[in-house]
Short mmCIF file of C-alpha atoms in Angstrom, two decimals:
data_model
loop_
_atom_site.label_atom_id
_atom_site.label_comp_id
_atom_site.label_asym_id
_atom_site.label_seq_id
_atom_site.Cartn_x
_atom_site.Cartn_y
_atom_site.Cartn_z
CA MET V 1 -61.23 -48.24 23.55
CA THR V 2 -61.63 -48.19 19.76
CA LEU V 3 -62.12 -44.95 17.87
CA SER V 4 -63.24 -44.79 14.27
CA GLY V 5 -64.43 -42.18 11.81
CA PHE V 6 -63.84 -40.93 8.29
CA LEU V 7 -60.60 -39.36 7.16
CA GLY V 8 -60.18 -35.81 8.44
CA ALA V 9 -62.70 -36.06 11.28
CA GLY V 10 -60.16 -35.15 13.94
CA LYS V 11 -59.61 -38.63 15.36
CA THR V 12 -55.98 -38.16 16.37
CA THR V 13 -56.66 -34.82 18.03
CA THR V 14 -59.50 -36.54 19.89
CA LEU V 15 -57.25 -39.46 20.77
CA VAL V 16 -54.62 -37.19 22.32
CA ALA V 17 -57.19 -35.03 24.13
CA VAL V 18 -58.91 -38.09 25.64
CA ALA V 19 -55.56 -39.63 26.63
CA LYS V 20 -54.49 -36.47 28.44
CA HIS V 21 -57.83 -36.25 30.22
CA LEU V 22 -57.56 -39.85 31.40
CA GLN V 23 -53.98 -39.32 32.53
CA SER V 24 -55.11 -36.37 34.63
CA GLN V 25 -57.47 -38.79 36.38
CA GLY V 26 -54.62 -41.15 37.21
CA ARG V 27 -54.99 -43.67 34.40
CA ARG V 28 -51.94 -45.11 32.67
CA VAL V 29 -52.75 -44.59 29.01
CA ALA V 30 -51.22 -45.64 25.70
CA VAL V 31 -52.41 -44.95 22.16
CA ILE V 32 -52.25 -47.08 19.01
CA THR V 33 -52.50 -45.54 15.55
CA ASN V 34 -53.28 -47.46 12.35
CA ASP V 35 -52.74 -47.02 8.64
CA GLN V 36 -52.46 -48.80 5.30
CA GLY V 37 -48.87 -47.54 4.97
CA THR V 38 -45.96 -46.46 7.17
CA GLU V 39 -44.33 -43.11 8.07
CA LEU V 40 -47.41 -41.90 9.96
CA VAL V 41 -47.85 -38.24 10.85
CA ASP V 42 -50.45 -39.22 13.47
CA THR V 43 -48.02 -41.51 15.31
CA GLN V 44 -45.46 -38.73 15.43
CA LEU V 45 -48.05 -36.32 16.84
CA ALA V 46 -49.25 -38.89 19.39
CA LYS V 47 -45.70 -39.60 20.56
CA SER V 48 -45.04 -35.90 20.97
CA GLU V 49 -48.00 -35.65 23.37
CA ILE V 50 -48.32 -39.12 24.99
CA ALA V 51 -45.35 -41.04 26.36
CA GLU V 52 -46.58 -44.50 25.36
CA ALA V 53 -47.65 -45.02 21.76
CA GLY V 54 -47.58 -47.75 19.15
CA GLU V 55 -48.75 -48.24 15.58
CA VAL V 56 -50.15 -50.93 13.32
CA THR V 57 -49.21 -50.37 9.68
CA GLY V 58 -49.71 -52.12 6.37
CA GLY V 59 -53.46 -52.57 6.75
CA CYS V 60 -56.53 -51.95 8.90
CA PHE V 61 -56.85 -53.34 12.44
CA CYS V 62 -59.30 -55.92 11.06
CA CYS V 63 -56.77 -57.29 8.55
CA ARG V 64 -53.84 -56.90 10.98
CA PHE V 65 -55.60 -58.19 14.06
CA GLU V 66 -52.60 -60.17 15.33
CA ASP V 67 -50.38 -57.11 14.90
CA LEU V 68 -52.85 -55.06 16.92
CA LEU V 69 -52.82 -57.71 19.64
CA THR V 70 -49.00 -57.80 19.70
CA VAL V 71 -48.72 -54.01 20.02
CA ALA V 72 -51.42 -53.92 22.70
CA GLN V 73 -49.77 -56.66 24.75
CA ARG V 74 -46.37 -54.96 24.47
CA LEU V 75 -47.75 -51.68 25.76
CA VAL V 76 -49.60 -53.35 28.62
CA ASP V 77 -46.77 -55.66 29.66
CA GLY V 78 -43.87 -53.29 29.11
CA HIS V 79 -45.32 -50.04 30.35
CA ASN V 80 -47.92 -51.02 32.95
CA VAL V 81 -50.71 -49.52 30.86
CA ASP V 82 -54.29 -49.91 32.04
CA THR V 83 -56.11 -48.06 29.22
CA LEU V 84 -55.49 -48.44 25.48
CA LEU V 85 -56.92 -46.00 22.94
CA ALA V 86 -56.84 -47.45 19.39
CA GLU V 87 -57.52 -45.27 16.35
CA ALA V 88 -58.61 -47.20 13.25
CA VAL V 89 -57.81 -46.21 9.67
CA GLY V 90 -60.21 -43.53 8.47
CA SER V 91 -61.51 -45.70 5.65
CA CYS V 92 -62.24 -48.70 7.89
CA THR V 93 -65.61 -50.03 8.97
CA ASP V 94 -67.19 -53.30 10.24
CA LEU V 95 -65.08 -52.95 13.40
CA GLN V 96 -67.72 -54.44 15.68
CA ALA V 97 -67.49 -57.77 13.84
CA THR V 98 -63.78 -57.78 13.00
CA VAL V 99 -62.13 -56.21 16.04
CA ILE V 100 -64.42 -55.72 19.05
CA ARG V 101 -66.24 -59.06 19.09
CA PRO V 102 -63.08 -61.09 18.24
CA LEU V 103 -61.21 -59.28 21.00
CA SER V 104 -63.94 -60.18 23.50
CA ALA V 105 -64.33 -63.72 22.23
CA HIS V 106 -60.68 -64.71 22.05
CA TYR V 107 -58.95 -62.41 24.52
CA GLY V 108 -61.71 -61.31 26.87
CA GLU V 109 -59.73 -62.42 29.92
CA ARG V 110 -57.06 -59.83 29.05
CA PHE V 111 -58.90 -56.98 27.32
CA THR V 112 -62.30 -55.42 27.94
CA PRO V 113 -63.46 -53.46 24.87
CA ALA V 114 -65.25 -50.14 25.35
CA PRO V 115 -68.10 -48.98 23.08
CA LEU V 116 -67.16 -48.20 19.49
CA LEU V 117 -66.86 -44.43 19.17
CA VAL V 118 -67.19 -42.92 15.69
CA VAL V 119 -66.05 -39.34 15.17
CA VAL V 120 -67.72 -37.15 12.55
CA GLU V 121 -67.16 -33.54 11.64
CA PRO V 122 -69.78 -31.10 10.34
CA GLU V 123 -68.39 -30.27 6.88
CA ARG V 124 -67.94 -33.88 5.77
CA LEU V 125 -71.31 -34.81 7.22
CA ASP V 126 -72.97 -31.96 5.35
CA ALA V 127 -71.23 -32.84 2.08
CA LEU V 128 -72.46 -36.45 2.22
CA ARG V 129 -75.81 -35.80 3.90
CA THR V 130 -77.91 -36.49 0.80
CA SER V 131 -76.30 -39.94 0.43
CA LEU V 132 -76.78 -41.13 3.99
CA PRO V 133 -80.03 -43.07 3.34
CA LEU V 134 -77.65 -45.52 1.58
CA ASP V 135 -79.74 -46.49 -1.39
CA ASP V 136 -78.18 -48.16 -4.43
CA THR V 137 -77.63 -44.89 -6.32
CA GLU V 138 -75.11 -43.43 -3.89
CA SER V 139 -71.36 -43.43 -4.24
CA ASP V 140 -69.28 -46.17 -2.67
CA MET V 141 -67.51 -43.50 -0.61
CA SER V 142 -70.81 -42.37 0.89
CA TYR V 143 -71.74 -45.99 1.45
CA LEU V 144 -68.59 -46.49 3.52
CA PHE V 145 -69.19 -43.26 5.47
CA GLY V 146 -72.74 -44.32 6.27
CA LYS V 147 -71.68 -47.80 7.40
CA GLN V 148 -69.22 -46.23 9.86
CA LEU V 149 -72.09 -44.32 11.43
CA GLN V 150 -74.49 -47.30 11.38
CA GLU V 151 -72.24 -49.49 13.51
CA ALA V 152 -71.37 -46.81 16.10
CA ASP V 153 -72.22 -47.22 19.76
CA VAL V 154 -71.36 -43.54 20.24
CA ILE V 155 -71.40 -40.90 17.49
CA ALA V 156 -69.22 -37.97 18.51
CA LEU V 157 -69.77 -34.74 16.54
CA ASN V 158 -66.38 -33.00 16.64
CA LYS V 159 -65.59 -29.33 15.95
CA ILE V 160 -68.77 -27.91 17.47
CA ASP V 161 -66.68 -24.84 18.27
CA LEU V 162 -67.04 -24.03 14.55
CA LEU V 163 -70.85 -24.10 14.77
CA GLY V 164 -73.37 -21.88 16.45
CA ALA V 165 -75.34 -23.42 19.31
CA ALA V 166 -78.52 -23.75 17.26
CA GLU V 167 -76.70 -25.28 14.29
CA ALA V 168 -74.88 -27.79 16.50
CA ALA V 169 -78.15 -28.78 18.17
CA ALA V 170 -79.79 -29.30 14.78
CA VAL V 171 -76.97 -31.52 13.49
CA ILE V 172 -77.02 -33.61 16.68
CA ALA V 173 -80.82 -33.97 16.49
CA ASP V 174 -80.55 -35.09 12.87
CA LEU V 175 -77.91 -37.70 13.73
CA ARG V 176 -80.05 -39.00 16.60
CA GLU V 177 -83.02 -39.38 14.26
CA ARG V 178 -81.00 -41.16 11.58
CA TYR V 179 -79.09 -43.42 13.98
CA PRO V 180 -81.44 -44.03 16.91
CA THR V 181 -79.44 -46.97 18.32
CA ALA V 182 -76.34 -44.81 18.90
CA THR V 183 -75.72 -42.25 21.60
CA VAL V 184 -74.92 -38.90 19.96
CA LEU V 185 -73.17 -35.93 21.54
CA GLY V 186 -71.14 -32.94 20.46
CA TYR V 187 -67.69 -31.83 21.58
CA SER V 188 -64.53 -30.08 20.41
CA ALA V 189 -61.23 -31.92 20.63
CA LYS V 190 -59.45 -28.62 20.02
CA THR V 191 -61.06 -26.52 22.76
CA GLY V 192 -62.08 -29.32 25.15
CA GLU V 193 -65.77 -28.36 25.14
CA GLY V 194 -67.85 -31.47 25.94
CA LEU V 195 -64.77 -33.69 26.26
CA GLU V 196 -65.38 -34.72 29.88
CA GLN V 197 -68.91 -35.85 29.03
CA LEU V 198 -67.59 -37.78 26.04
CA VAL V 199 -64.97 -39.60 28.11
CA SER V 200 -67.48 -40.38 30.87
CA LEU V 201 -69.92 -41.87 28.33
CA TRP V 202 -67.21 -43.83 26.53
CA LEU V 203 -65.92 -45.38 29.75
CA GLY V 204 -69.23 -45.74 31.49
CA SER V 205 -71.01 -48.08 29.11
CA GLU V 206 -70.44 -51.32 27.23
CA PRO V 207 -70.45 -52.09 23.49
CA VAL V 208 -73.92 -52.78 22.14
CA GLY V 209 -72.42 -55.11 19.54
CA ARG V 210 -75.01 -54.48 16.85
CA GLY V 211 -74.69 -56.26 13.54
CA LEU V 212 -73.77 -54.60 10.29
CA ASP V 213 -74.94 -55.84 6.92
CA ILE V 214 -72.11 -54.78 4.62
CA ASP V 215 -71.20 -55.33 0.99
CA TYR V 216 -67.43 -55.90 1.03
CA ASP V 217 -67.16 -55.21 -2.71
CA ARG V 218 -68.53 -51.70 -2.17
CA TYR V 219 -66.36 -51.27 0.90
CA ALA V 220 -63.28 -52.24 -1.14
CA ASN V 221 -64.28 -49.96 -4.02
CA ALA V 222 -64.57 -47.00 -1.63
CA GLU V 223 -61.08 -47.57 -0.25
CA ALA V 224 -59.65 -48.07 -3.72
CA ALA V 225 -61.11 -44.75 -4.89
CA LEU V 226 -58.37 -43.03 -2.88
CA ALA V 227 -54.69 -42.84 -3.70
CA TRP V 228 -52.64 -43.28 -0.50
CA LEU V 229 -49.19 -41.75 -0.04
CA ASN V 230 -46.85 -41.71 2.97
CA LEU V 231 -43.43 -40.10 2.55
CA SER V 232 -40.61 -38.76 4.70
CA PHE V 233 -38.16 -36.01 3.72
CA ASP V 234 -35.01 -34.58 5.21
CA VAL V 235 -35.56 -30.82 4.99
CA THR V 236 -32.52 -28.56 5.50
CA ALA V 237 -31.55 -24.90 5.16
CA ALA V 238 -28.17 -23.55 6.18
CA GLU V 239 -29.66 -20.21 7.22
CA GLY V 240 -32.68 -21.79 8.87
CA PHE V 241 -36.36 -21.85 7.87
CA ASP V 242 -39.81 -21.52 9.46
CA PRO V 243 -41.26 -25.08 9.66
CA ASP V 244 -44.78 -23.82 10.36
CA ALA V 245 -44.75 -21.67 7.21
CA TRP V 246 -43.12 -24.49 5.19
CA ALA V 247 -45.84 -26.99 6.15
CA ARG V 248 -48.64 -24.49 5.57
CA ALA V 249 -47.29 -23.48 2.13
CA LEU V 250 -46.99 -27.13 1.06
CA LEU V 251 -50.60 -27.89 1.93
CA GLU V 252 -51.86 -24.66 0.39
CA HIS V 253 -50.28 -25.76 -2.89
CA LEU V 254 -51.73 -29.29 -2.67
CA SER V 255 -55.16 -27.96 -1.65
CA ALA V 256 -55.17 -25.68 -4.69
CA THR V 257 -54.11 -28.54 -6.97
CA ALA V 258 -56.92 -30.75 -5.67
CA ALA V 259 -59.48 -28.00 -6.15
CA ARG V 260 -58.27 -27.31 -9.70
CA ASN V 261 -58.57 -30.97 -10.63
CA GLY V 262 -61.80 -31.70 -8.77
CA TRP V 263 -60.16 -34.24 -6.44
CA MET V 264 -61.83 -35.04 -3.15
CA ILE V 265 -59.35 -34.92 -0.27
CA GLY V 266 -59.78 -37.49 2.50
CA HIS V 267 -56.91 -35.85 4.31
CA VAL V 268 -53.45 -34.50 3.68
CA LYS V 269 -51.16 -34.05 6.69
CA VAL V 270 -47.58 -32.86 7.01
CA SER V 271 -45.40 -32.66 10.08
CA LEU V 272 -41.86 -31.40 10.64
CA GLU V 273 -39.92 -32.47 13.74
CA SER V 274 -36.55 -31.33 15.04
CA ALA V 275 -35.05 -31.87 18.50
CA GLY V 276 -38.47 -32.65 20.01
CA ASP V 277 -40.28 -29.65 18.52
CA LEU V 278 -43.14 -30.45 16.14
CA SER V 279 -45.05 -28.56 13.48
CA LYS V 280 -48.18 -30.18 12.02
CA VAL V 281 -50.66 -28.90 9.46
CA SER V 282 -53.59 -30.66 7.77
CA VAL V 283 -56.23 -30.08 5.12
CA THR V 284 -59.40 -32.09 4.44
CA ALA V 285 -60.94 -30.50 1.34
CA GLY V 286 -59.67 -29.24 -2.00
CA GLY V 287 -59.45 -25.43 -1.97
CA ALA V 288 -59.69 -25.29 1.83
CA GLU V 289 -57.24 -23.44 4.02
CA PRO V 290 -54.92 -25.73 5.98
CA THR V 291 -55.51 -26.20 9.71
CA VAL V 292 -52.57 -25.79 12.06
CA ASP V 293 -52.54 -28.64 14.58
CA ALA V 294 -49.15 -28.12 16.23
CA VAL V 295 -46.77 -25.15 16.12
CA ALA V 296 -43.01 -25.48 16.46
CA GLY V 297 -42.64 -21.79 17.12
CA ARG V 298 -38.95 -21.57 16.18
CA THR V 299 -36.59 -21.74 13.25
CA PHE V 300 -35.18 -25.07 12.12
CA THR V 301 -32.00 -25.70 10.16
CA GLU V 302 -32.93 -29.35 9.63
CA ALA V 303 -36.03 -31.44 10.17
CA GLU V 304 -37.70 -34.72 9.40
CA ALA V 305 -40.85 -34.01 7.40
CA ARG V 306 -43.60 -36.59 7.04
CA LEU V 307 -46.46 -36.33 4.59
CA ASN V 308 -49.58 -38.50 4.53
CA ALA V 309 -52.09 -37.97 1.72
CA ARG V 310 -55.41 -39.68 0.96
CA VAL V 311 -56.85 -38.17 -2.23
CA ALA V 312 -59.48 -39.36 -4.74
CA CYS V 313 -57.24 -39.44 -7.82
CA GLU V 314 -54.90 -41.84 -9.55
CA PRO V 315 -51.69 -42.73 -7.68
CA ASP V 316 -49.40 -41.28 -10.33
CA GLU V 317 -51.37 -38.01 -10.26
CA LEU V 318 -50.87 -37.74 -6.50
CA ASP V 319 -47.16 -38.51 -6.80
CA ALA V 320 -46.76 -35.76 -9.40
CA ALA V 321 -48.78 -33.24 -7.37
CA VAL V 322 -46.71 -33.85 -4.23
CA ALA V 323 -43.40 -33.68 -6.12
CA GLU V 324 -44.43 -30.38 -7.66
CA ALA V 325 -45.57 -28.96 -4.30
CA VAL V 326 -42.32 -29.93 -2.59
CA GLU V 327 -40.26 -28.42 -5.42
CA VAL V 328 -42.19 -25.14 -5.41
CA VAL V 329 -42.12 -24.74 -1.61
CA SER V 330 -38.44 -25.67 -1.38
CA ALA V 331 -37.53 -23.05 -3.98
CA ALA V 332 -39.65 -20.40 -2.25
CA THR V 333 -38.19 -21.08 1.20
CA GLY V 334 -34.58 -21.76 0.28
CA THR V 335 -34.72 -25.30 1.60
CA SER V 336 -33.58 -28.69 0.34
CA ALA V 337 -36.06 -31.57 0.69
CA VAL V 338 -34.68 -35.04 0.00
CA GLN V 339 -36.96 -38.08 0.28
CA SER V 340 -35.68 -40.42 3.01
CA ALA V 341 -38.49 -43.01 3.22
CA GLY V 342 -41.73 -44.04 1.56
CA VAL V 343 -42.92 -45.64 -1.65
CA PRO V 344 -45.04 -44.36 -4.57
CA SER V 345 -48.78 -43.83 -4.07
CA PHE V 346 -50.97 -46.92 -4.01
CA LYS V 347 -54.55 -48.04 -3.71
CA PRO V 348 -55.47 -50.31 -0.76
CA GLY V 349 -56.13 -53.97 -1.44
CA TYR V 350 -59.37 -55.82 -0.80
CA PRO V 351 -60.17 -55.93 2.94
CA ARG V 352 -59.79 -59.49 4.29
CA PRO V 353 -60.37 -59.54 8.06
CA THR V 354 -58.51 -62.04 10.23
CA TYR V 355 -61.77 -62.71 12.11
CA ARG V 356 -65.37 -61.76 11.44
CA ILE V 357 -67.90 -62.61 14.14
CA PRO V 358 -71.43 -61.49 13.22
CA ALA V 359 -73.79 -60.27 15.93
CA ALA V 360 -75.84 -62.94 17.64
CA ALA V 361 -79.33 -63.32 16.20
CA GLY V 362 -82.28 -62.13 18.19
#
């Protein structure tokens, strides 16, 4: 079961919620996360909630197809898994041609792909709404966002708990009109509203396998508009510190920096883990308040902190912003934060899929 959607849509929260629902029905579930880099916050969150989890790093599923296959086979063979949930990188598209059809064509005796589910969230959809007709005057970022929706078998509107009933109905109706070949429904990964219907639809149908006419130069330009950063820190305080407050303060600082500089945030996530307890906070827009995704609920004296940032700025600008935020928050909280893993910010390379099987004509 492959899940896609733009950065910040709530894919990992959806992944975990769906996995738990399927486990309650007796299925043996594993999840696979994906990213251009390493040190993934989402993998840490998934492992804290779901026993069996793997990751594919260093590129999208399409460009790391053999890695995806290796991880999937390991989870199936080693852990008796019968259902795999795979979350693609938030800037990835063309998954029907580069992942789903190749999986069916070359490994159909082992794996049966489910429909491609694309998660969207109301604020991002509203921000890019005027660009969705996908004419030549739009930004490459909007082009990528629109292509994700165009290839969806199922469009899942997340976070409907933040909308009124009439507003949610209007957004769903608009999506159905714009993308008539997809099934559209609303749900909330956070509250569980509509989740059972989503799972039933996802499992109860087959991929349509529609074709996607895509300009890979524009696709590459959209990904390269974002600076990507994955870091890990060892955070310590002899007298202890509040990890939930530390994570929230760090993202408040980065959110304010992005707003001040006019940077679009794809997502910024930070997690702190100690002795099995996890704090996770995220933000998806400059100037926005961070969202708390997991609460540790106790004081830490030491923790592993992971930070993943996808921001529309230059890599050196993102590096400087993160360094400043860590320094300010460490001073304010009486903590020491020493980088333990990660490399400077980078821009993704040109997407070069291992396979690309277009839809059959006719």
